[in-house]
Amino acid sequence: MTCVGFCLNVITGAIEGKSYILHEEWELPDHEKDDYFQEHMDSLMNSIPVEKRAFLKKNQRRIYPIDYFTSSFVNEIPISKKSIDELNPLVEQAIKDEVVKD
């Protein structure tokens, strides 16, 4: 689990079982799998039965820190990827503007 995954689980627990974010809308394309991730995934795959491996591979997701941060600006829960994608450019620009200001 990533830091974002941990934080999302804590929030989901705090809102008592309702989904905070529609995580199934995110994917993890092969080009985004770095060596560290792939090494841990391979280790996990070797430790589980063969029949469960396809399910895990199909359901790999990654919600990036910028997506998690942007979720704080969305009022409607559960939060969709579309709502995050619409706000991300504005949030990223605001962060860049703040960094340049300093």
CSV table of C-alpha atoms in Angstrom, one decimal:
chain,number,residue,atom,x,y,z
A,1,MET,CA,0.0,0.0,0.0
A,2,THR,CA,1.2,3.5,-0.8
A,3,CYS,CA,1.0,6.5,1.5
A,4,VAL,CA,-2.1,7.6,-0.4
A,5,GLY,CA,-3.7,4.2,-0.1
A,6,PHE,CA,-3.1,4.3,3.7
A,7,CYS,CA,-4.6,7.8,3.9
A,8,LEU,CA,-7.6,6.9,1.8
A,9,ASN,CA,-8.3,3.8,4.1
A,10,VAL,CA,-8.2,6.0,7.2
A,11,ILE,CA,-10.6,8.5,5.7
A,12,THR,CA,-12.9,5.7,4.5
A,13,GLY,CA,-12.9,4.3,8.0
A,14,ALA,CA,-13.7,7.7,9.5
A,15,ILE,CA,-16.7,8.1,7.3
A,16,GLU,CA,-17.8,4.7,8.4
A,17,GLY,CA,-17.7,2.5,5.3
A,18,LYS,CA,-18.9,4.9,2.6
A,19,SER,CA,-16.4,5.2,-0.2
A,20,TYR,CA,-14.5,8.4,-0.1
A,21,ILE,CA,-13.1,8.0,-3.6
A,22,LEU,CA,-14.2,5.8,-6.4
A,23,HIS,CA,-10.8,4.0,-6.6
A,24,GLU,CA,-12.0,1.5,-9.3
A,25,GLU,CA,-11.9,4.4,-11.8
A,26,TRP,CA,-8.1,4.6,-11.5
A,27,GLU,CA,-5.8,2.2,-13.3
A,28,LEU,CA,-2.1,1.5,-13.3
A,29,PRO,CA,-0.8,1.3,-16.8
A,30,ASP,CA,2.2,-0.8,-17.4
A,31,HIS,CA,4.4,2.2,-18.3
A,32,GLU,CA,3.8,3.6,-14.7
A,33,LYS,CA,5.1,0.5,-13.0
A,34,ASP,CA,8.5,1.3,-11.7
A,35,ASP,CA,11.2,-1.3,-10.7
A,36,TYR,CA,10.4,-0.9,-7.0
A,37,PHE,CA,6.7,-1.6,-7.5
A,38,GLN,CA,7.3,-4.4,-9.9
A,39,GLU,CA,9.8,-6.2,-7.5
A,40,HIS,CA,7.2,-6.1,-4.7
A,41,MET,CA,4.4,-7.2,-7.0
A,42,ASP,CA,6.4,-10.1,-8.3
A,43,SER,CA,7.2,-11.1,-4.7
A,44,LEU,CA,3.5,-11.0,-3.8
A,45,MET,CA,2.5,-12.9,-6.9
A,46,ASN,CA,4.9,-15.7,-5.9
A,47,SER,CA,3.3,-16.0,-2.5
A,48,ILE,CA,-0.4,-16.4,-3.6
A,49,PRO,CA,-2.2,-19.2,-5.5
A,50,VAL,CA,-2.0,-19.0,-9.3
A,51,GLU,CA,-5.8,-18.6,-9.7
A,52,LYS,CA,-5.8,-15.3,-7.7
A,53,ARG,CA,-2.9,-13.7,-9.6
A,54,ALA,CA,-5.0,-12.6,-12.6
A,55,PHE,CA,-7.4,-10.9,-10.3
A,56,LEU,CA,-4.6,-8.9,-8.6
A,57,LYS,CA,-3.0,-8.0,-11.8
A,58,LYS,CA,-6.3,-6.8,-13.2
A,59,ASN,CA,-7.1,-4.7,-10.2
A,60,GLN,CA,-3.8,-2.8,-9.7
A,61,ARG,CA,-4.5,0.9,-9.2
A,62,ARG,CA,-2.5,3.9,-8.3
A,63,ILE,CA,-3.9,7.1,-7.0
A,64,TYR,CA,-1.2,9.7,-7.1
A,65,PRO,CA,-0.5,12.2,-4.3
A,66,ILE,CA,-1.8,15.1,-6.5
A,67,ASP,CA,-5.0,13.3,-7.0
A,68,TYR,CA,-5.4,12.7,-3.2
A,69,PHE,CA,-4.6,16.4,-2.5
A,70,THR,CA,-7.0,17.5,-5.1
A,71,SER,CA,-9.7,15.4,-3.6
A,72,SER,CA,-9.8,17.8,-0.7
A,73,PHE,CA,-11.4,20.4,-3.0
A,74,VAL,CA,-14.3,18.2,-4.1
A,75,ASN,CA,-17.5,18.4,-2.0
A,76,GLU,CA,-19.4,15.4,-3.4
A,77,ILE,CA,-18.5,12.0,-2.0
A,78,PRO,CA,-17.7,9.5,-3.4
A,79,ILE,CA,-15.2,11.4,-5.4
A,80,SER,CA,-14.9,10.4,-9.1
A,81,LYS,CA,-11.7,10.4,-11.2
A,82,LYS,CA,-13.5,12.8,-13.6
A,83,SER,CA,-13.9,15.4,-10.8
A,84,ILE,CA,-10.3,15.1,-9.9
A,85,ASP,CA,-9.1,15.3,-13.5
A,86,GLU,CA,-11.1,18.5,-14.0
A,87,LEU,CA,-9.5,20.2,-10.9
A,88,ASN,CA,-5.9,18.8,-11.2
A,89,PRO,CA,-4.7,21.5,-13.7
A,90,LEU,CA,-6.0,24.3,-11.4
A,91,VAL,CA,-4.4,22.8,-8.3
A,92,GLU,CA,-1.1,22.1,-10.0
A,93,GLN,CA,-1.0,25.7,-11.3
A,94,ALA,CA,-1.8,27.1,-7.9
A,95,ILE,CA,1.1,25.1,-6.4
A,96,LYS,CA,3.5,26.2,-9.1
A,97,ASP,CA,2.4,29.9,-8.6
A,98,GLU,CA,3.0,29.6,-4.9
A,99,VAL,CA,6.4,28.0,-5.4
A,100,VAL,CA,7.4,30.8,-7.8
A,101,LYS,CA,6.2,33.4,-5.4
A,102,ASP,CA,8.6,32.2,-2.7
